[in-house]
CSV table of C-alpha atoms in Angstrom, one decimal:
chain,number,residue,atom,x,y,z
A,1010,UNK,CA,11.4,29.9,4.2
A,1011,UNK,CA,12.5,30.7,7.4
A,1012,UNK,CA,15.7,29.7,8.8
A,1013,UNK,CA,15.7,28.2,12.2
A,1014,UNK,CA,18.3,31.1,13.4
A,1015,UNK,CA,16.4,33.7,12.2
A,1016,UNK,CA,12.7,32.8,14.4
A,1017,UNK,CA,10.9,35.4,15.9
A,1018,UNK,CA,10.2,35.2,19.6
A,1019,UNK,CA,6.7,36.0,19.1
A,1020,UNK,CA,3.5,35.3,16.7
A,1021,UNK,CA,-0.2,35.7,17.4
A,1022,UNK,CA,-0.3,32.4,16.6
A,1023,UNK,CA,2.1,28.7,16.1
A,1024,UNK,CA,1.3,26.1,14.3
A,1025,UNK,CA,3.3,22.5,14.5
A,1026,UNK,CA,3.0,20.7,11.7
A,1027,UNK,CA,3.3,21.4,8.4
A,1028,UNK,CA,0.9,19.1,6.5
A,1029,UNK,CA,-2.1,20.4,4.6
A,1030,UNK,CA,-4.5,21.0,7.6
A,1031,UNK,CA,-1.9,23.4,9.1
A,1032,UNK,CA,-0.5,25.3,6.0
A,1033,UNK,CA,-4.7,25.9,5.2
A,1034,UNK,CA,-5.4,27.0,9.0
A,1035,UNK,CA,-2.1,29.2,8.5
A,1036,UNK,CA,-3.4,30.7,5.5
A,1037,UNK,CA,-6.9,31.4,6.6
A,1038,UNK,CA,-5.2,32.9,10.0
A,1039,UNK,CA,-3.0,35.3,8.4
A,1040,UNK,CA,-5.6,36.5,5.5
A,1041,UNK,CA,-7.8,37.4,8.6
A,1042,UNK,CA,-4.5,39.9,9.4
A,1043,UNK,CA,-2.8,37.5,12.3
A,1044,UNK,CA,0.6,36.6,12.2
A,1045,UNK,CA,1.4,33.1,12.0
A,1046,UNK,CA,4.3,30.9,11.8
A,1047,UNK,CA,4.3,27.1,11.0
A,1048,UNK,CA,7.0,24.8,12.3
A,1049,UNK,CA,7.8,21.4,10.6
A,1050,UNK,CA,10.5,18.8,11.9
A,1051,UNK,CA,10.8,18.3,8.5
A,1052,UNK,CA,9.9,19.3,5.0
A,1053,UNK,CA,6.0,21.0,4.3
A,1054,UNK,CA,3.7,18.2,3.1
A,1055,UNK,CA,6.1,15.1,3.2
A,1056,UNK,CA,4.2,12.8,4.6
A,1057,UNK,CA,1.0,11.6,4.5
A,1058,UNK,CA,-0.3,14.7,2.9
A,1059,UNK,CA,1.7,14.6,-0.5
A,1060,UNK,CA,1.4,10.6,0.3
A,1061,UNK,CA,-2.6,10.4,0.0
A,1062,UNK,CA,-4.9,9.0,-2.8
A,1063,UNK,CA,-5.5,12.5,-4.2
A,1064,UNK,CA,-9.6,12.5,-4.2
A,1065,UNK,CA,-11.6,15.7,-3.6
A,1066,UNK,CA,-14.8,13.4,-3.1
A,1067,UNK,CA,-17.9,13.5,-1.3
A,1068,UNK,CA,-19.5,10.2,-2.3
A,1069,UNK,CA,-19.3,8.3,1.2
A,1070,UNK,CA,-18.3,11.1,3.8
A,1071,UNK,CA,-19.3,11.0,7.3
A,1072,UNK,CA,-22.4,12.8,7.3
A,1073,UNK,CA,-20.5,15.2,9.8
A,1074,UNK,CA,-17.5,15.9,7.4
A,1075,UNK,CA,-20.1,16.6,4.1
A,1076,UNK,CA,-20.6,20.0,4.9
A,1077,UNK,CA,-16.7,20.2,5.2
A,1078,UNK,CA,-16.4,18.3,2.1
A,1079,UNK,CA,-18.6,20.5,-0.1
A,1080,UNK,CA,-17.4,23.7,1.3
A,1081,UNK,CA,-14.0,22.7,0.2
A,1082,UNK,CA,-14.7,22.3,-3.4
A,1083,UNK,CA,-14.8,25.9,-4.0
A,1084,UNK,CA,-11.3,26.7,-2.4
A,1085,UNK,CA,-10.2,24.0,-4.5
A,1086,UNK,CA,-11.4,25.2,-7.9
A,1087,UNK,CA,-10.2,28.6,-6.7
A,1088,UNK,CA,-6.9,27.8,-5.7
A,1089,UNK,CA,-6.9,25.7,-9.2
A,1090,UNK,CA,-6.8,29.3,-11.0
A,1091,UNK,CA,-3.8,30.6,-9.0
A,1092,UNK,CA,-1.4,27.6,-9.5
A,1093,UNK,CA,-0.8,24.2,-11.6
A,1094,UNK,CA,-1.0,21.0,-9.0
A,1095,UNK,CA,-3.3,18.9,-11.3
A,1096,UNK,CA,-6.7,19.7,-10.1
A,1097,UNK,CA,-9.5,18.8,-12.1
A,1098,UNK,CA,-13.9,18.0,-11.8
A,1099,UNK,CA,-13.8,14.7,-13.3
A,1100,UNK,CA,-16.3,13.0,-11.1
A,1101,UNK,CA,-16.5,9.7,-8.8
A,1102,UNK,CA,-17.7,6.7,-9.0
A,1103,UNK,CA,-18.4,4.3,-6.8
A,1104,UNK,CA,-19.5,1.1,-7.7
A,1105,UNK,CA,-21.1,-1.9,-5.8
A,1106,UNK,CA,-20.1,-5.3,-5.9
A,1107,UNK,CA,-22.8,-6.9,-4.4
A,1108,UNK,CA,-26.7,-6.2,-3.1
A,1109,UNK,CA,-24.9,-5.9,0.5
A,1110,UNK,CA,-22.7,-3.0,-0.8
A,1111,UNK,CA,-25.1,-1.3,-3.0
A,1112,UNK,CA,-27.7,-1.1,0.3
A,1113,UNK,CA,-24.8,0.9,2.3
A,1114,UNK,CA,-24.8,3.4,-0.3
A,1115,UNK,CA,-27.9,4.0,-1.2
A,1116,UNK,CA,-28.5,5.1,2.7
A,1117,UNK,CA,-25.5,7.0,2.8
A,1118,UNK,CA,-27.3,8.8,-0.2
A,1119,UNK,CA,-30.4,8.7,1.6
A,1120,UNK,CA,-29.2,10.4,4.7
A,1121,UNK,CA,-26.8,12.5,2.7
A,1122,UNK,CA,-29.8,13.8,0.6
A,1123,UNK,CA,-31.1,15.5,4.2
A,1124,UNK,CA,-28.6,17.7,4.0
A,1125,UNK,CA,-28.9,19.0,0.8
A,1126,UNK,CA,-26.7,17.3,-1.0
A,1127,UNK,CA,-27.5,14.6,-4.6
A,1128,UNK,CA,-25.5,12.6,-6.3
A,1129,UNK,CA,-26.7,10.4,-9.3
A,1130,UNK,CA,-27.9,6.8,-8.8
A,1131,UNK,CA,-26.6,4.6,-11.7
A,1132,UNK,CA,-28.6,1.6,-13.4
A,1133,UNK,CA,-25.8,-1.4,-15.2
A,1134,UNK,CA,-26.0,1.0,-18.6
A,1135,UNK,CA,-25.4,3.7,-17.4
A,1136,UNK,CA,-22.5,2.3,-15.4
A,1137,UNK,CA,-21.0,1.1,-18.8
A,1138,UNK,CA,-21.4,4.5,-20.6
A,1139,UNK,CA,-19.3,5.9,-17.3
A,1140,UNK,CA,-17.5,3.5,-17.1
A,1141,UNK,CA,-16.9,1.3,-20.9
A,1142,UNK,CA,-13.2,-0.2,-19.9
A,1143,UNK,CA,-14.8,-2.0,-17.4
A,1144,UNK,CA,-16.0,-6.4,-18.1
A,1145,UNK,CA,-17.4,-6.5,-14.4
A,1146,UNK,CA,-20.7,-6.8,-13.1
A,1147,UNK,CA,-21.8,-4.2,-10.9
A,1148,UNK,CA,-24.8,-3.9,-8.4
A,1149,UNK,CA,-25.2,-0.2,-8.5
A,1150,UNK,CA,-23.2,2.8,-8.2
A,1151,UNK,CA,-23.5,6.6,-7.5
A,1152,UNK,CA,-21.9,9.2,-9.6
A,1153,UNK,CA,-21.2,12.4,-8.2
A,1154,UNK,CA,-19.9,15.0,-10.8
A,1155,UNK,CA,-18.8,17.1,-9.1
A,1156,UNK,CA,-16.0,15.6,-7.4
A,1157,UNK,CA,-12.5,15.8,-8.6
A,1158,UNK,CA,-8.9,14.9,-8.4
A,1159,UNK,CA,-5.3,16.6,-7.6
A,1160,UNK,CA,-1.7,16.0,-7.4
A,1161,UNK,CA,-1.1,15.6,-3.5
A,1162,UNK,CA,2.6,16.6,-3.7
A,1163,UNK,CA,1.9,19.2,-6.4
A,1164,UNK,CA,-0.9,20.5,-4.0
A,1165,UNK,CA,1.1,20.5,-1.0
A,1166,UNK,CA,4.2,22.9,-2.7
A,1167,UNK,CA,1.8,25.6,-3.9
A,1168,UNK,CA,0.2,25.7,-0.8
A,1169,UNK,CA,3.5,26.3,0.9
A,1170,UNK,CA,4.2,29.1,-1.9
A,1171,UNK,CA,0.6,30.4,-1.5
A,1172,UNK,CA,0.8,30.8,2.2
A,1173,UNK,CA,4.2,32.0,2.8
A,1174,UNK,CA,3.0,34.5,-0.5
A,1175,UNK,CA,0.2,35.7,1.8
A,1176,UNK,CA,3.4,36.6,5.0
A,1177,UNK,CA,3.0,32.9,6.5
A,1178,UNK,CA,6.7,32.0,8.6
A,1179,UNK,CA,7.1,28.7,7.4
A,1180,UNK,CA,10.0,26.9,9.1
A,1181,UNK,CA,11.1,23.7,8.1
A,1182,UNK,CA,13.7,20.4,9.4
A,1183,UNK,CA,12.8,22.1,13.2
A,1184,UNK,CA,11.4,19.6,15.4
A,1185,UNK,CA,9.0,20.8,18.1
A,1186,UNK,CA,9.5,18.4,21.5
A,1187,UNK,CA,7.0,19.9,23.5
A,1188,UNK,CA,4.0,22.3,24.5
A,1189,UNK,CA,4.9,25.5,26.6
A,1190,UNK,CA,2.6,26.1,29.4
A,1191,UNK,CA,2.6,29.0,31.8
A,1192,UNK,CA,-0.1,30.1,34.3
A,1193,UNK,CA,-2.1,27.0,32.6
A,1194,UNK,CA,-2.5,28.7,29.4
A,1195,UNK,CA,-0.4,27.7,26.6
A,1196,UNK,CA,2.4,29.5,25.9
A,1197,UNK,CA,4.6,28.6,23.4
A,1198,UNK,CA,6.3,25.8,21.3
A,1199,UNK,CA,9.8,24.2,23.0
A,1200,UNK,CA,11.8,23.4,20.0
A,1201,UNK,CA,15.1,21.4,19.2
A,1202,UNK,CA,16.3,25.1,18.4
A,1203,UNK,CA,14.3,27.4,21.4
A,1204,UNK,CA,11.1,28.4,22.3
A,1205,UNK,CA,8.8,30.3,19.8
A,1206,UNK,CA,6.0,31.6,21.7
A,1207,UNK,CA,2.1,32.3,20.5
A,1208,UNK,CA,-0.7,34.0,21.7
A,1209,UNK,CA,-2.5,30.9,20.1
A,1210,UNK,CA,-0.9,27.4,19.6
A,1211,UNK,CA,-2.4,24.4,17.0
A,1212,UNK,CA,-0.8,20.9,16.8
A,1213,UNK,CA,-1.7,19.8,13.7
A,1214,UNK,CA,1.1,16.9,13.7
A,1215,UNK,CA,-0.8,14.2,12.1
A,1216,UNK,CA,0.7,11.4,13.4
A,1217,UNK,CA,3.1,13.1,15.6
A,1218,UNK,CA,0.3,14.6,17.7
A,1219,UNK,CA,-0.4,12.1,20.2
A,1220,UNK,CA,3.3,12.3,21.5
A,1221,UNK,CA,3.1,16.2,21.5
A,1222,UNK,CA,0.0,16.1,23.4
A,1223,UNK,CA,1.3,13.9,26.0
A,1224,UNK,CA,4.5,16.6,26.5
A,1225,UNK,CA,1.5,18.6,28.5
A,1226,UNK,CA,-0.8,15.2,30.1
A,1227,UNK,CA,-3.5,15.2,27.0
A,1228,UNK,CA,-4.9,12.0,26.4
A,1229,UNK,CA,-5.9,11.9,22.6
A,1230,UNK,CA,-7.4,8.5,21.8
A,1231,UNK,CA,-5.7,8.5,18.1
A,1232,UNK,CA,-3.8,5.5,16.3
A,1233,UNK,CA,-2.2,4.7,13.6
A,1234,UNK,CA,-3.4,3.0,10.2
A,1235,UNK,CA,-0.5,2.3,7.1
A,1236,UNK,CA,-2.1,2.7,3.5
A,1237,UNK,CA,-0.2,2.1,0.5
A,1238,UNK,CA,-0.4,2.9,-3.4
A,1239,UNK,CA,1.1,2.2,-6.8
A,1240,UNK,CA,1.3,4.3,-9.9
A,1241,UNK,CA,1.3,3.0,-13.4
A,1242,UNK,CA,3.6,4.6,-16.0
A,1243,UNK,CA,1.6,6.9,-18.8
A,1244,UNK,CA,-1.5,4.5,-21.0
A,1245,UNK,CA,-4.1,5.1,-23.1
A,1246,UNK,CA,-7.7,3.6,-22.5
A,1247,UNK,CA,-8.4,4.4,-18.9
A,1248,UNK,CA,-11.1,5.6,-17.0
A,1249,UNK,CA,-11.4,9.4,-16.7
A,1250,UNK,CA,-13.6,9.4,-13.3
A,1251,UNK,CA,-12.3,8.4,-9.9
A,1252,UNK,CA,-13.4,4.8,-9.3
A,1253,UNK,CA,-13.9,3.5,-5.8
A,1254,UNK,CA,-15.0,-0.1,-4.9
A,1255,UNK,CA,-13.9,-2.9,-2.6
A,1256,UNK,CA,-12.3,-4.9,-5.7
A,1257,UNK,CA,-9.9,-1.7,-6.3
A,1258,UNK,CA,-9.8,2.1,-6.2
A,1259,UNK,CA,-7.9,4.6,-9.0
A,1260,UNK,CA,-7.6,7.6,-10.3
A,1261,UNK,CA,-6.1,9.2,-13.4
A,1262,UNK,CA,-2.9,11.2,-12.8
A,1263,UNK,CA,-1.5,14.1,-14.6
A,1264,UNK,CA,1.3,12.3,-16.6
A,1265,UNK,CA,-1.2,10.0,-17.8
A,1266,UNK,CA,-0.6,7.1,-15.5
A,1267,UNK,CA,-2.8,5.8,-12.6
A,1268,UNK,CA,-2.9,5.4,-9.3
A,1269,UNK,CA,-4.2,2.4,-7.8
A,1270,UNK,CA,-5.0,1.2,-4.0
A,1271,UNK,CA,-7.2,-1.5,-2.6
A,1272,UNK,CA,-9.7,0.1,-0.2
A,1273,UNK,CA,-9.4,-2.5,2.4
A,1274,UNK,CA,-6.1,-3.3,2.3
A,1275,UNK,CA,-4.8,-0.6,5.2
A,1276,UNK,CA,-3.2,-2.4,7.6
A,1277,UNK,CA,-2.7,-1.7,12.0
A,1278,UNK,CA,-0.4,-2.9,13.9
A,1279,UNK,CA,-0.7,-3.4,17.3
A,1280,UNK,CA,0.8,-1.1,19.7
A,1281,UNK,CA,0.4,-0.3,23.7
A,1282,UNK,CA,-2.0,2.6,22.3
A,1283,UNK,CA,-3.7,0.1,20.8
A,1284,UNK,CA,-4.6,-1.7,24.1
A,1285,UNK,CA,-4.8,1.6,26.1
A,1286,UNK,CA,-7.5,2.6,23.5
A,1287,UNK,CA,-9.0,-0.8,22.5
A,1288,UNK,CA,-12.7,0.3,23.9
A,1289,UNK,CA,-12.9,3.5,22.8
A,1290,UNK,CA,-12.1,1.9,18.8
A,1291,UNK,CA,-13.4,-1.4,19.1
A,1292,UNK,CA,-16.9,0.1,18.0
A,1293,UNK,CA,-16.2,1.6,15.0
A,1294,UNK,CA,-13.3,-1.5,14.3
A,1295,UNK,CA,-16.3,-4.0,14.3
A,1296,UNK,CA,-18.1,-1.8,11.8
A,1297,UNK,CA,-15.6,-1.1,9.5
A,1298,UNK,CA,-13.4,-4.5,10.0
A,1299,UNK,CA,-13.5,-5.9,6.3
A,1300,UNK,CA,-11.5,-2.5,5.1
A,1301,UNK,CA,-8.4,-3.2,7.9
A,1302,UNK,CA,-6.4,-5.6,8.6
A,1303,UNK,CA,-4.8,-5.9,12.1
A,1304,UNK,CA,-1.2,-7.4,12.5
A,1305,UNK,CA,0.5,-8.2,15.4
A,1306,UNK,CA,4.4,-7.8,15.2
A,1307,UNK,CA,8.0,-5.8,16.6
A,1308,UNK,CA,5.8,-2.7,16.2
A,1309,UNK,CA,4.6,-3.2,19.7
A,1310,UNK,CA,8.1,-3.4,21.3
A,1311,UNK,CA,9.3,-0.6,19.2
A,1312,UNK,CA,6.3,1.7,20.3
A,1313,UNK,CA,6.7,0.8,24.0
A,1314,UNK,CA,10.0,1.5,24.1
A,1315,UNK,CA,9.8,4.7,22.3
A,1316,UNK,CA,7.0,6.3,23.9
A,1317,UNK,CA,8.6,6.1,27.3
A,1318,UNK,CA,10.7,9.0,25.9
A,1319,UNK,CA,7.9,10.9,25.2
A,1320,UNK,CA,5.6,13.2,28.2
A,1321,UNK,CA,6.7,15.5,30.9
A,1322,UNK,CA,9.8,16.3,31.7
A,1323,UNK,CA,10.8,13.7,29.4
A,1324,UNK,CA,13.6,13.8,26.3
A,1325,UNK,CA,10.3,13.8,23.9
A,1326,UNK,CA,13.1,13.3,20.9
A,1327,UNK,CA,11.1,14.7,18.1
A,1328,UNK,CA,14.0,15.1,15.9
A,1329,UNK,CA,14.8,11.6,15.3
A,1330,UNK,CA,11.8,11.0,13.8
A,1331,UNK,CA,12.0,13.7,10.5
A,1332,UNK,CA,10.4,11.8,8.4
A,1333,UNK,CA,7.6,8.9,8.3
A,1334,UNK,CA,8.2,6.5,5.0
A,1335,UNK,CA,6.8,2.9,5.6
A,1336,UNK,CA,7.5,0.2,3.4
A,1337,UNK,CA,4.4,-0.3,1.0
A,1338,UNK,CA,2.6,-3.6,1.3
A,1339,UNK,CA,4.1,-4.9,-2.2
A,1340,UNK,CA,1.8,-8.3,-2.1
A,1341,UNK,CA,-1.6,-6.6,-1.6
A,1342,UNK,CA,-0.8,-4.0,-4.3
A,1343,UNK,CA,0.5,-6.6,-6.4
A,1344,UNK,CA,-3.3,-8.6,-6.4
A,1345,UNK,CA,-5.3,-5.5,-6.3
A,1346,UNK,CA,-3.3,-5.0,-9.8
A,1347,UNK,CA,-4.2,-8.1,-11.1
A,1348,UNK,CA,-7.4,-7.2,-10.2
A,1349,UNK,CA,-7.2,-4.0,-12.4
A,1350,UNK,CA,-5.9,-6.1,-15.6
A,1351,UNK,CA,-8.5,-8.7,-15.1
A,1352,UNK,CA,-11.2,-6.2,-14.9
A,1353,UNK,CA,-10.0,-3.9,-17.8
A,1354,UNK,CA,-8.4,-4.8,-20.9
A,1355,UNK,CA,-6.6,-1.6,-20.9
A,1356,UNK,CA,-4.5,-2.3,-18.3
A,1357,UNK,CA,-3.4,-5.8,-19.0
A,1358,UNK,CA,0.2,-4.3,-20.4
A,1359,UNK,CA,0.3,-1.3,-17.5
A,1360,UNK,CA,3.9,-1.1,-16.0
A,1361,UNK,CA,3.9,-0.4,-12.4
A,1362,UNK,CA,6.0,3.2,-11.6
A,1363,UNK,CA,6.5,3.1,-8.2
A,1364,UNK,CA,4.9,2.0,-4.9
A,1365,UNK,CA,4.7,4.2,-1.9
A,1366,UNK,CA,3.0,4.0,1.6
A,1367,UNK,CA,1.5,6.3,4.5
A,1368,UNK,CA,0.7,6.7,7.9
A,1369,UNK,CA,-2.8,8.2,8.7
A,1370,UNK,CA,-3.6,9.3,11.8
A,1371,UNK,CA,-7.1,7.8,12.7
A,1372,UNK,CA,-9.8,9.0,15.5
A,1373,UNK,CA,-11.9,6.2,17.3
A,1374,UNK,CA,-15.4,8.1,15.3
A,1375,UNK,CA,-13.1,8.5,12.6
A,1376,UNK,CA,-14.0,12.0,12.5
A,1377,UNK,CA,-11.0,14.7,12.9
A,1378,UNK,CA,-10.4,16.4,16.0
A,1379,UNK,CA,-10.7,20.5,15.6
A,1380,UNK,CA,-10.9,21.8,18.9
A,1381,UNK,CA,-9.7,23.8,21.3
A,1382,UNK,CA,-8.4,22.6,24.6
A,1383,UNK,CA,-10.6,23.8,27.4
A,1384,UNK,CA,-7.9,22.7,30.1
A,1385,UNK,CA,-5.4,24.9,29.0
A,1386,UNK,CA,-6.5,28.1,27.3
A,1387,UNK,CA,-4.8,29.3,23.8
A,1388,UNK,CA,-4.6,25.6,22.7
A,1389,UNK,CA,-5.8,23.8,19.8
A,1390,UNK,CA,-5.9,20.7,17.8
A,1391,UNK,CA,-6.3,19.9,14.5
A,1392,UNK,CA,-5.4,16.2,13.8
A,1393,UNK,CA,-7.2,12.9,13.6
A,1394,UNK,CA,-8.4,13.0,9.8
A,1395,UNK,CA,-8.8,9.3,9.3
A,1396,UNK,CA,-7.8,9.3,5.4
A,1397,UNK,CA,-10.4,12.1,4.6
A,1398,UNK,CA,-8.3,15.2,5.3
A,1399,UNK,CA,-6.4,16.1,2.0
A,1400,UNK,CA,-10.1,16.7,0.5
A,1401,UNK,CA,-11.3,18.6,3.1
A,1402,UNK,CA,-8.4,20.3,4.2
A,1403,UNK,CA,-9.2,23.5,2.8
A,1404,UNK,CA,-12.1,24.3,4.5
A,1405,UNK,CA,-10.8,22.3,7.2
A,1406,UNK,CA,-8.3,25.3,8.0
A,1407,UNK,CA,-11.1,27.7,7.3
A,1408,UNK,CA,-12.8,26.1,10.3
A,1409,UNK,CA,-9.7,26.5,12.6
A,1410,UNK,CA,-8.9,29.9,11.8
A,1411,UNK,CA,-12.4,30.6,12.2
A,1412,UNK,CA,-12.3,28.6,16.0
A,1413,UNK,CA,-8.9,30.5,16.8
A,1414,UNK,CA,-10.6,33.9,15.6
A,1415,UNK,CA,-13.8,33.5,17.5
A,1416,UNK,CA,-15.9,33.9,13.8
A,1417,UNK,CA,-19.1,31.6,13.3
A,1418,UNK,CA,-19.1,29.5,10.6
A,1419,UNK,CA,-21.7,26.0,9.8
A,1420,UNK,CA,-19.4,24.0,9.1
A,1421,UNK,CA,-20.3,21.8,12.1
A,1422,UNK,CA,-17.1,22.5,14.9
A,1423,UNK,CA,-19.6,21.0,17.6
A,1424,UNK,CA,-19.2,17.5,15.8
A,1425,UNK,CA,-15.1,17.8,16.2
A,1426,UNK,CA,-14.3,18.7,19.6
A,1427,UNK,CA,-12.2,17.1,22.6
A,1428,UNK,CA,-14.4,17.2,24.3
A,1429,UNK,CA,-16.4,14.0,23.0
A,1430,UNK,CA,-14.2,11.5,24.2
A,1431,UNK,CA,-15.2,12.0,28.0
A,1432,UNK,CA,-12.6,14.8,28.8
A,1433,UNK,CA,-11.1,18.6,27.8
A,1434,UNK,CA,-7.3,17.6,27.9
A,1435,UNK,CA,-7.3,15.6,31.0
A,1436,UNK,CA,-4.9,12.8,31.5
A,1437,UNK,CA,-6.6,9.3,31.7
């Protein structure tokens, strides 16, 4: 990797942020011949791409992000031939606890069927034969074979090696503070070490990317959601699909252990954006407001105060903020893995490994942003995945590049833009 001393002062395009949807845009970019160089205030993939559940699913994907979904699987499978990160088909289930549940996905199927895409409708045998370590009682499920599994850390590394392999600059632990503008056209990347300039520039900061958009006036309507999972150590007995319900979610790792998350047990706090963005969510909140839980504490005073550094002509201290590792929510882990023993037998004697935590960075549609800027030409984003980008990253960057490139593609970039929240980069 690139040392901070040793940048270039120019690539055809530069990419902040060094998570999953900006190492696969970088990769797609510089196999279509373009030199590209990522920058990362820390290390590639820390956060909440190596920090995800690891599903490559499309049971239950927004109807918009399907096609995304399904062209990913092949890049997947491919990139499973060129390196070891613990990818495998081994299906999804998702089960039903009630009539009430089992009605929401059979029109998710329903609509999803409209598209082209099937996935198997299971009867209570059928769920056993899947599914024999399970005592409970389920409405329904679907089963969709085809989706599979991979180590998010694992993933992340050879995708590092993969791009910088393919002439990717990657360069790590530099923080970028704030957009470059001249003549109204983006310019370049202001870093804690210089400018970098770009013919093209992405933020694809996760998190990070409503600060860096604010450097420049951008209003992007994006908060903040905290997730948190638990790994057994290595057992015998367990279920080889991926199993998603409300009561608890898992999959099968490759040491042997699990992996094992409550699905509504993420957790926002609330924050000035919070307010500032409170109609633009509240929508999609009511919908969705038995899988999140809202909590009201020092995060607000903590936010305020620190994004009054952030914005024109402003510190915008990126650096002190290298790396994002929240505290896992111990006590909702801890019943969701009572759950698991209750339910299964085979995990009555499971010893818990480890516990970790994320930050996802969530849209008010909960659809991803990946878009150019119309206000300032030469400016993209690529953020706002709502907990569904590690498994449609890859075709996620195929997008981009393609966006950045000026190549049509199907894969639905009308359904993505800025533009749908009412401006092109204005400031509210």
């Amino acid at each position: 990797m690139a040392q901070p001393g040793s940048l270039s002062s120019h690539y055809d395009v530069v990419l902040a942020g060094g998570g999953i949807i900006g190492l696969s845009t970088a990769l797609f970019l510089r196999q279509q011949g373009l030199s590209v160089a990522v920058l990362d205030k820390g290390a590639f993939g820390y956060e909440q791409s190596s920090r995800n559940w690891g599903w490559v699913r499309t049971i239950n994907q927004a109807m918009e992000e399907l096609p995304l979904a399904v062209a990913s699987r092949p890049l997947w499978q491919q990139w499973a031939q060129e390196g070891q990160f613990g990818y495998t088909r081994c299906g999804l289930l998702s089960l039903a606890q009630d009539k009430e549940e089992w009605a929401g996905l059979e029109t998710w199927l329903k609509n999803a069927r409209t598209l082209g895409f099937d996935a198997r409708e299971l009867g209570k045998s059928e769920i056993h034969t899947l599914f024999p370590q399970s005592k409970g009682t389920w409405a329904g499920a679907l089963y969709s074979p085809g989706d599979g599994r991979a180590e998010p850390d694992l993933a992340m590394q050879f995708l590092a090696k993969k791009a910088q392999a393919a002439g990717v600059v990657l360069i790590p632990d530099t923080a970028v503070k704030s957009i470059d503008l001249q003549g109204g056209k983006a310019h370049g990347f202001v870093t804690e070490n210089g400018l970098i300039t770009g013919s093209a520039l992405v933020v694809a900061a996760g998190i990070w990317s409503r600060w860096l958009c604010k450097t420049v006036g951008i209003t992007l309507p994006q908060l903040k959601v905290t997730a948190s999972v638990l790994r057994t150590k290595p057992l015998e007995g367990g279920p080889e699909p991926i199993i998603a319900s409300t009561r608890f979610s898992m999959r099968r790792r490759q040491d042997g252990g699990y992996n094992i998350a409550q699905r509504n047990s993420s957790v926002t706090h609330v924050t000035p954006d919070s307010i500032r963005f409170m109609k633009s969510f509240l929508p999609n909140f009511l919908k969705q407001k038995k899988l999140l839980s809202v909590r009201l504490d020092s995060t607000f005073l903590k936010e305020w105060q620190q994004e009054k550094q952030f914005g024109p002509n402003a510190a915008n201290p990126f650096e002190n903020f290298r790396t994002c590792d929240p505290e896992p929510d111990r006590k909702t882990l801890a019943r969701t893995m009572a759950r698991v023993r209750e339910d299964m037998p085979a995990f009555a004697n499971a010893q818990i490994a480890g516990m970790w935590a994320g930050v996802i960075d969530v849209m008010p549609d909960a659809l991803p942003v990946l878009s150019d800027v119309a206000r300032y030409p030469g400016l993209y984003l690529a953020t706002g995945f709502s907990a569904h980008g590690f498994g449609i990253g890859p075709a996620s960057g195929q997008l981009m590049a393609n966006l950045i490139t000026g190549i049509k593609d199907t894969l639905g970039k009308e359904h993505f833009t800025l533009a749908r929240f009412g401006c092109n980069g204005e400031k509210a």
